[in-house]
PDB file of C-alpha atoms in Angstrom:
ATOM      1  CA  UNK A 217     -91.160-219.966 107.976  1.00  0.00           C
ATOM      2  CA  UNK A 218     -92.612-217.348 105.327  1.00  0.00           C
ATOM      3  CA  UNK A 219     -96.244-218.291 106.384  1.00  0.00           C
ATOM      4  CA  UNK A 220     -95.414-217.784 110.190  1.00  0.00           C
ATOM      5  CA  UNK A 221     -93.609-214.356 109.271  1.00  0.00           C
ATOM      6  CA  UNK A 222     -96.678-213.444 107.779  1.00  0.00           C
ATOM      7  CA  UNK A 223     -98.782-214.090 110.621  1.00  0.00           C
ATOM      8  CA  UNK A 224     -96.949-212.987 113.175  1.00  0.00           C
ATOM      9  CA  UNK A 225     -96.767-209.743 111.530  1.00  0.00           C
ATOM     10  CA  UNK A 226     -99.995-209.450 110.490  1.00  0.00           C
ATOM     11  CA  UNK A 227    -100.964-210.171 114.676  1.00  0.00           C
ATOM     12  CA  UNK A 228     -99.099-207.255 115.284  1.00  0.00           C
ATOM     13  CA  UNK A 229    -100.512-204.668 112.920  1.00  0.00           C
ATOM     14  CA  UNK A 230    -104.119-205.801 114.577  1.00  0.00           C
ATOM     15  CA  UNK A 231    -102.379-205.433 118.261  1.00  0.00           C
ATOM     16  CA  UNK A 232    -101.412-202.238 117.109  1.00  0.00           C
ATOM     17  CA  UNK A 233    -104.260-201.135 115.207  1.00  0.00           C
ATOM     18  CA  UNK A 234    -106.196-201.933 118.375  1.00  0.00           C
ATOM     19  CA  UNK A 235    -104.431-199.835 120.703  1.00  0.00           C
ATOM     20  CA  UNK A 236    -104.517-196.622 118.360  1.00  0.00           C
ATOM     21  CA  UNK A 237    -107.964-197.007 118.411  1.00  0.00           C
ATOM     22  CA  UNK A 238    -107.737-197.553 122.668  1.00  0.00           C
ATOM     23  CA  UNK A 239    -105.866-194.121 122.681  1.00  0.00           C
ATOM     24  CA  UNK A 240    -108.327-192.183 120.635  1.00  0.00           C
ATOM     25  CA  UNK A 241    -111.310-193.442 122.641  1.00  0.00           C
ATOM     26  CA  UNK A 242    -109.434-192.009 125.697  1.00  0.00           C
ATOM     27  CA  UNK A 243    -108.603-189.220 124.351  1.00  0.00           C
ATOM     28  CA  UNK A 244    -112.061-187.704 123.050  1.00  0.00           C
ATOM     29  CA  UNK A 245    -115.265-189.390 124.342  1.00  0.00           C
ATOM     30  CA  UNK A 246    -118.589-187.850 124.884  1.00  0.00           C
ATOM     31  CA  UNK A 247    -119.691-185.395 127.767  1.00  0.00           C
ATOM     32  CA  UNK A 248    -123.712-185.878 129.451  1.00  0.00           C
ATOM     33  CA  UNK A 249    -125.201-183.800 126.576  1.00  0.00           C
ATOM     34  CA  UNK A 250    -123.828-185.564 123.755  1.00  0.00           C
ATOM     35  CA  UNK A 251    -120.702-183.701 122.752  1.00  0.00           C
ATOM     36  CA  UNK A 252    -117.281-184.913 121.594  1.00  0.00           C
ATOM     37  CA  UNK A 253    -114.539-183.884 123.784  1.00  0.00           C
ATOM     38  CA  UNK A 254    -110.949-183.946 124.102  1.00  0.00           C
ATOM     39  CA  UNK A 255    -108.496-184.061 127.322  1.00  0.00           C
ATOM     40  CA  UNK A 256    -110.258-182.812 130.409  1.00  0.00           C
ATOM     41  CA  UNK A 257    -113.573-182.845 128.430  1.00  0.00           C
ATOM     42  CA  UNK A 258    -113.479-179.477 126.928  1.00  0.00           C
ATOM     43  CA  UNK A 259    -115.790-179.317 124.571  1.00  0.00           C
ATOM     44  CA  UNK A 260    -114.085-180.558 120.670  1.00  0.00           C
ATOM     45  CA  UNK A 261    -116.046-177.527 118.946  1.00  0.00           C
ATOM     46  CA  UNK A 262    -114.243-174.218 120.786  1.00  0.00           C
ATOM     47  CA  UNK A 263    -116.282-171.958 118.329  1.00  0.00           C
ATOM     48  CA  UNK A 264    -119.281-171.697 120.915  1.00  0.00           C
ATOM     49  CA  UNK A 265    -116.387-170.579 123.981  1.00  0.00           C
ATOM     50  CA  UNK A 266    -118.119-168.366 126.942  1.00  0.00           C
ATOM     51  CA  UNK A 267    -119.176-165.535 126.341  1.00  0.00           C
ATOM     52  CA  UNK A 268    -117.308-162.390 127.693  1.00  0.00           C
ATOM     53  CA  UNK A 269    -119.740-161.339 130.546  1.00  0.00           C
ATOM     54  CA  UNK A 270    -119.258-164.710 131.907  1.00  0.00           C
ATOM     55  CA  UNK A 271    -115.683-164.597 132.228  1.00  0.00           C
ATOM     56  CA  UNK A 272    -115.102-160.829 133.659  1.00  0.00           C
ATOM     57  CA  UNK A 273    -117.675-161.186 136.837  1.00  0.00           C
ATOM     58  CA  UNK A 274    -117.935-157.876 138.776  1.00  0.00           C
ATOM     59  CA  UNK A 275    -116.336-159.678 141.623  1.00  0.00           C
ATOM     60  CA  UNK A 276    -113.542-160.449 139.853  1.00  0.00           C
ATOM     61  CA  UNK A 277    -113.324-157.514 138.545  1.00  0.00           C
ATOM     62  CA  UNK A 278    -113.138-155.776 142.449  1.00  0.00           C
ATOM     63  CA  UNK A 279    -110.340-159.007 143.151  1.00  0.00           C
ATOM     64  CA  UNK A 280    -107.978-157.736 140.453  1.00  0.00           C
ATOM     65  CA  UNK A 281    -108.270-154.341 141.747  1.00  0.00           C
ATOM     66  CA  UNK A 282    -107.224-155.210 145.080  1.00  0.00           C
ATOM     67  CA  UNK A 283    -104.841-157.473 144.303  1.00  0.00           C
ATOM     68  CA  UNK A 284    -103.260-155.146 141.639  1.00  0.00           C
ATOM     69  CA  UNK A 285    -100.169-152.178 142.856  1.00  0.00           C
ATOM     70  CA  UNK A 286    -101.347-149.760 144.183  1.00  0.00           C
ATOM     71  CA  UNK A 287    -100.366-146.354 145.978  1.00  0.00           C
ATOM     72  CA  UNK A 288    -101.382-144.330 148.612  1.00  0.00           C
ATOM     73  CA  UNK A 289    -103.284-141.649 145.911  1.00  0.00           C
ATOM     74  CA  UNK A 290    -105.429-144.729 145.341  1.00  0.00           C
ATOM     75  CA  UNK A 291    -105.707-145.210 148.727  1.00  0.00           C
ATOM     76  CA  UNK A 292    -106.880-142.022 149.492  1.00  0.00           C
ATOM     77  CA  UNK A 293    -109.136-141.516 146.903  1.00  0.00           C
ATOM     78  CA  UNK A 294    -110.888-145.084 147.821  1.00  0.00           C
ATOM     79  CA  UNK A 295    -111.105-143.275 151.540  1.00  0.00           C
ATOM     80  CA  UNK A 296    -112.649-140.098 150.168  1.00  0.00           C
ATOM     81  CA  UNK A 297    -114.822-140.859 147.705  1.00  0.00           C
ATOM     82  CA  UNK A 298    -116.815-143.011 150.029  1.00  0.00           C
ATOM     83  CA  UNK A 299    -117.980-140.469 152.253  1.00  0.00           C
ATOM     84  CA  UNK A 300    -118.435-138.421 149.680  1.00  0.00           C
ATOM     85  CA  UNK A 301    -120.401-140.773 147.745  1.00  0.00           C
ATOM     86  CA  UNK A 302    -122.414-141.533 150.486  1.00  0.00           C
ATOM     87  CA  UNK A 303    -123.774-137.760 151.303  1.00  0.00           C
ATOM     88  CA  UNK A 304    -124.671-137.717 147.843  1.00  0.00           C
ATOM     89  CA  UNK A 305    -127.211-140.524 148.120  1.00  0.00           C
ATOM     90  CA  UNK A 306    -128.170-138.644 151.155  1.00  0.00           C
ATOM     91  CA  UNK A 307    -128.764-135.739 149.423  1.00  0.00           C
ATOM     92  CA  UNK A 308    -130.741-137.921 146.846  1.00  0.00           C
ATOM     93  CA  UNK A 309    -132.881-139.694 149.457  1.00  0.00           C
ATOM     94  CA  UNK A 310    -134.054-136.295 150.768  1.00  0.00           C
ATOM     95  CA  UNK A 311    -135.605-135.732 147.199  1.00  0.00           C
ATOM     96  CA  UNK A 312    -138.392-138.569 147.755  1.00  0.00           C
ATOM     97  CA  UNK A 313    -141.395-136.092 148.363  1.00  0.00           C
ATOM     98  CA  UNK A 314    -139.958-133.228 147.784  1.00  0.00           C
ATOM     99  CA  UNK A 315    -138.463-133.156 144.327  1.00  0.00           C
ATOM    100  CA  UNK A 316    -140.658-131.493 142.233  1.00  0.00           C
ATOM    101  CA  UNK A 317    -138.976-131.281 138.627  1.00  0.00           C
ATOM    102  CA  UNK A 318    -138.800-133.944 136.400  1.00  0.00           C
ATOM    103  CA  UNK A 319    -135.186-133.902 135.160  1.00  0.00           C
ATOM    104  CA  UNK A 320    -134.136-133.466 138.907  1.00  0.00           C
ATOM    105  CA  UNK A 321    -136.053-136.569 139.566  1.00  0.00           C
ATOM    106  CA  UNK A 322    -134.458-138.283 136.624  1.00  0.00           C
ATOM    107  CA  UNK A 323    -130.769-136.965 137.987  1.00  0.00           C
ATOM    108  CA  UNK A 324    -131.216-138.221 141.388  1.00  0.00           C
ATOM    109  CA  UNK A 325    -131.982-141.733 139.845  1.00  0.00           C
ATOM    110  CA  UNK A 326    -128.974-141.719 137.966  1.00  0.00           C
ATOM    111  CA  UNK A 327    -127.156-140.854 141.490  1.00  0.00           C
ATOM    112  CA  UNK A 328    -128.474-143.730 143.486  1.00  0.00           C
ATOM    113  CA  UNK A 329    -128.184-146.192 140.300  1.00  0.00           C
ATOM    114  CA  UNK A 330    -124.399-145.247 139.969  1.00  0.00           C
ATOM    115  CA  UNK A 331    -123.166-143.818 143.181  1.00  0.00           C
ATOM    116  CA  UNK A 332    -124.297-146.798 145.361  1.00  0.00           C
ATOM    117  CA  UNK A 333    -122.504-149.709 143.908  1.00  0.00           C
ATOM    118  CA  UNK A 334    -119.170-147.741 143.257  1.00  0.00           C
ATOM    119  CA  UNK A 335    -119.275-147.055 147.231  1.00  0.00           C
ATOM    120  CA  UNK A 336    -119.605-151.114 147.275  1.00  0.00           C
ATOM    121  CA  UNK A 337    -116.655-151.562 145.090  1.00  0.00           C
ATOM    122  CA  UNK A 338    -114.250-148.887 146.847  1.00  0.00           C
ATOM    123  CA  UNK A 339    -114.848-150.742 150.232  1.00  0.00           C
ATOM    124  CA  UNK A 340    -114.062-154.159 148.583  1.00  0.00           C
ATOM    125  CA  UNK A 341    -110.478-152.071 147.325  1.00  0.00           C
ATOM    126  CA  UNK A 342    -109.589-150.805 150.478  1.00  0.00           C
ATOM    127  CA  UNK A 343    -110.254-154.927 152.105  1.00  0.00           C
ATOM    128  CA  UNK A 344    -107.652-156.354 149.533  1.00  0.00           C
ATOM    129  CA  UNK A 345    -105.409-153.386 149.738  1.00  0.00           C
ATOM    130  CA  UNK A 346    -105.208-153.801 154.396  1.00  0.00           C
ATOM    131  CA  UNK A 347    -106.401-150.668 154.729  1.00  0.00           C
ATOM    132  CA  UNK A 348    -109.148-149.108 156.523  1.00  0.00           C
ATOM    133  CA  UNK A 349    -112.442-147.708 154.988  1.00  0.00           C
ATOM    134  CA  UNK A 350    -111.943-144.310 156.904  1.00  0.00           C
ATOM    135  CA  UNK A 351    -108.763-141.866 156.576  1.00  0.00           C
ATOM    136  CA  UNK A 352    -109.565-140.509 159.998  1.00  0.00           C
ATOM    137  CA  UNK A 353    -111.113-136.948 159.213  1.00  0.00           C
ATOM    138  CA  UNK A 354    -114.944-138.567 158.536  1.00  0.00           C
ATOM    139  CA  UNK A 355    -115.508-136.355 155.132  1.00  0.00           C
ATOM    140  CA  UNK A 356    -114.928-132.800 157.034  1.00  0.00           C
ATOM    141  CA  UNK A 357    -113.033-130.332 154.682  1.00  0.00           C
ATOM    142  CA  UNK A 358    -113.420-132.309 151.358  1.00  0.00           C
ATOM    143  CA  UNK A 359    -113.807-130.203 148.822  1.00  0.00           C
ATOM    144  CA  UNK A 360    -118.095-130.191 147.987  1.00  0.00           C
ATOM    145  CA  UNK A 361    -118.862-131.976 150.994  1.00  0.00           C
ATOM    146  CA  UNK A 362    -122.237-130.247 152.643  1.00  0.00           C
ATOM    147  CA  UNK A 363    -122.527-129.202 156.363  1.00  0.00           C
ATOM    148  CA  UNK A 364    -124.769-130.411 158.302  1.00  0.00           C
ATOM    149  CA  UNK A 365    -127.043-126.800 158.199  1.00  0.00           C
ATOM    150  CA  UNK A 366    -126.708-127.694 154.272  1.00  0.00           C
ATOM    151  CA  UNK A 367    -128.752-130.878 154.784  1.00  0.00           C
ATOM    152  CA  UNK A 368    -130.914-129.948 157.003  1.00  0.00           C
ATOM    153  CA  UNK A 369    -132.114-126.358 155.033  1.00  0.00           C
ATOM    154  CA  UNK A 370    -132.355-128.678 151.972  1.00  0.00           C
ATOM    155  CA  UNK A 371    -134.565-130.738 154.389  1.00  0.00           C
ATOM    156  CA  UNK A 372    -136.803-128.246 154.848  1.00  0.00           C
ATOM    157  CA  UNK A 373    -138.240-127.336 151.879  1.00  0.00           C
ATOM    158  CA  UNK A 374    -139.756-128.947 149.010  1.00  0.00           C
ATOM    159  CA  UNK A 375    -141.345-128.392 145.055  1.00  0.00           C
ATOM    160  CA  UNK A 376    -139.431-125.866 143.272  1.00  0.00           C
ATOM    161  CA  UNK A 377    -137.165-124.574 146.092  1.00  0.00           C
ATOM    162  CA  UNK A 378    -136.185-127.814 146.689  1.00  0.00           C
ATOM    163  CA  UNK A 379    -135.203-128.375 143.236  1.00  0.00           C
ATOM    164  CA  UNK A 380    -133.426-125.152 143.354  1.00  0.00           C
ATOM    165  CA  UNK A 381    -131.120-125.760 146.173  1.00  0.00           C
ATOM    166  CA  UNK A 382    -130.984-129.612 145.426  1.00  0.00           C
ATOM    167  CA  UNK A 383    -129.440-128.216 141.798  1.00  0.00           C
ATOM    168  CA  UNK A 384    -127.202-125.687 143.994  1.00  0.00           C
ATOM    169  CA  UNK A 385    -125.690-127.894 146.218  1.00  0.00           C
ATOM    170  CA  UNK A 386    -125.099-131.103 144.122  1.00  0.00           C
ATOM    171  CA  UNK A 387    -123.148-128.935 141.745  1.00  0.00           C
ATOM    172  CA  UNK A 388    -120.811-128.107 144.314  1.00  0.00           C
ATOM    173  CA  UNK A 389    -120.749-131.507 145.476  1.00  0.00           C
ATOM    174  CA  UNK A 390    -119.946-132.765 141.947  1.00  0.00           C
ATOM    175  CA  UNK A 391    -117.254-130.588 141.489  1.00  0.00           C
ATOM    176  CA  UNK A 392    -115.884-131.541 144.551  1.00  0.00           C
ATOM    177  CA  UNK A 393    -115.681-135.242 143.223  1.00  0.00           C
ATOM    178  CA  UNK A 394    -114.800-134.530 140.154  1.00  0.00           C
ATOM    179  CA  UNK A 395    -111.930-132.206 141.664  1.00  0.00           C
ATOM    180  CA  UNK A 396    -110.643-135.216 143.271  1.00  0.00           C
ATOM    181  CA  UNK A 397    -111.311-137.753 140.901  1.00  0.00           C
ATOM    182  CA  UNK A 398    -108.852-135.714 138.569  1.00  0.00           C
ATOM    183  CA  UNK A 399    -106.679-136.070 141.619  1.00  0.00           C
ATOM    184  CA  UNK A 400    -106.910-139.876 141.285  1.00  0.00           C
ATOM    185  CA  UNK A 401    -106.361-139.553 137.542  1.00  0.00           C
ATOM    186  CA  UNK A 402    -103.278-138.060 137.926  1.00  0.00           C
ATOM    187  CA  UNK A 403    -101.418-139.707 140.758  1.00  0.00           C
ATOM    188  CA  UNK A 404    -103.283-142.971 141.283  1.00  0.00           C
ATOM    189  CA  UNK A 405    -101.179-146.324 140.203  1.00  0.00           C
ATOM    190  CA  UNK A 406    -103.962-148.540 140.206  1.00  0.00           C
ATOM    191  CA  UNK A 407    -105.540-149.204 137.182  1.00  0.00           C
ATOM    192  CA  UNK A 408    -108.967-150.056 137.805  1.00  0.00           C
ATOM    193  CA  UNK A 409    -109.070-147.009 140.695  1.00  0.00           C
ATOM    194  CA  UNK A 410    -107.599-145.033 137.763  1.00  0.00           C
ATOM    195  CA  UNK A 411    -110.764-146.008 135.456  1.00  0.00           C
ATOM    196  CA  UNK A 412    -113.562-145.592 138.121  1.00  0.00           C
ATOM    197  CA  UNK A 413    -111.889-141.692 138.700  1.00  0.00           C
ATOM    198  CA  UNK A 414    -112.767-141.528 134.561  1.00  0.00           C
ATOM    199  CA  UNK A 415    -116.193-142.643 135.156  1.00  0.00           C
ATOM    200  CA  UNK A 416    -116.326-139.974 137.861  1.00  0.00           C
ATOM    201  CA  UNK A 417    -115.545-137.411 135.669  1.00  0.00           C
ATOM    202  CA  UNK A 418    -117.415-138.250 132.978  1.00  0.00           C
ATOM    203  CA  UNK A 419    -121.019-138.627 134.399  1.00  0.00           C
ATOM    204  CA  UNK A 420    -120.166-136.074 137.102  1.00  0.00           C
ATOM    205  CA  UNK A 421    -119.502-133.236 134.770  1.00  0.00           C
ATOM    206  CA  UNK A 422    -122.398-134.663 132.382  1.00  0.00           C
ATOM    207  CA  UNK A 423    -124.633-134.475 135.511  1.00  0.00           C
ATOM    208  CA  UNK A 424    -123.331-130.891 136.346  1.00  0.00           C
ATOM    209  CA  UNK A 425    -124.241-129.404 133.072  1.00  0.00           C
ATOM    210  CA  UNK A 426    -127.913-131.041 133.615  1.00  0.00           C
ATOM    211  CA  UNK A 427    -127.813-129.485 137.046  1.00  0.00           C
ATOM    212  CA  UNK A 428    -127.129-126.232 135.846  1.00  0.00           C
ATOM    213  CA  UNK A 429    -130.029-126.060 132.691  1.00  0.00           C
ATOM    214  CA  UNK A 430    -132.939-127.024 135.857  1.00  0.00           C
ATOM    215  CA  UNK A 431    -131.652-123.649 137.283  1.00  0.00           C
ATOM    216  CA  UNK A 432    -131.411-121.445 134.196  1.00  0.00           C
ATOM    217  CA  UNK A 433    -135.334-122.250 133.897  1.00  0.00           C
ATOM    218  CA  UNK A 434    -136.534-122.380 137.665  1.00  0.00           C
TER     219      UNK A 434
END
């Protein structure tokens, strides 16, 4: 009896011992490149995790913006900021041929580099928010927005009067964004809105004071 006890228990501490073992090789086994992993074959080692710019994707990035609250300053300032945005790189374009300065080159590089892909993002906004890209009044009466006359007498001339009224009139156009991005600022409820109407301000009023030295020496 003391000899079958003994090897009837001893049967069950292999049985057991085997199926431990059975549950750990189910639990982590090895992924294509070689690496031990655990449930759902993460890898074991969660030192080397992805890296931040993989994880925050610029279209992401516009998804939580339109998905996030928002209010009807962000609305607006989505609405008005495009057209806005867009007679800047306008303004810019005309420069091709006709720009003469250096640092007003450099400053209507900046302009296209920045100005074009926030005009990108603020039409993705207004898409996840249901509303449409226009308010209705096409850009007319917002403050720094040129007339048509503006654009066309910048048109006309180019080297160092060019540069001249290029300076003049992007100044005023700044201001006008910046005058509403502080609008934004203030009343806006969504966040990332809120954060592109600081960028605004920021390299706006940066770009203003440049604007303003390439006149004090023209």
């Amino acid at each position: 009896m003391r000899a079958f006890t003994h090897r009837t228990a001893r049967k069950i501490a292999l049985v057991a011992a085997a199926t431990a073992t059975g549950l750990l090789l189910s639990a982590c086994g090895t992924d294509e490149a070689g690496n031990t992993t655990h449930h759902g074959g993460a890898p074991a080692d969660t030192s080397a995790s992805a890296s931040p710019s993989a994880s925050a994707s610029p279209t992401a990035s516009v998804a939580g913006a339109a998905a996030g609250a928002f209010n009807d300053a962000d609305v607006m300032f989505a609405q008005m900021m495009i057209p806005h945005h867009e007679q800047a790189l306008e303004m810019a374009e005309l420069a091709d041929g006709r720009a003469e300065d250096a640092e007003v080159k450099k400053l209507v590089a900046a302009i296209e580099q920045a100005q074009d892909p926030e005009i990108q993002k603020m039409k993705a906004w207004l898409k996840g928010w249901g509303k449409p890209e226009s308010a209705g009044h096409g850009g007319h009466g917002m403050a720094g927005m040129m007339s048509e006359q503006d654009m066309k007498d910048l048109a006309a001339v180019k080297g160092k009067a060019f540069d001249r009224r290029f300076a003049e009139l992007m100044i005023a156009h700044h201001e006008g964004a910046v005058e509403m991005a502080e609008v934004e600022r203030k009343n806006g409820r969504n966040a990332t809105a809120k954060a592109l109407a600081d960028d605004v301000v920021r390299t706006q009023s940066t770009e203003i004071s440049a604007l303003r030295k390439v006149l004090d020496r023209l």
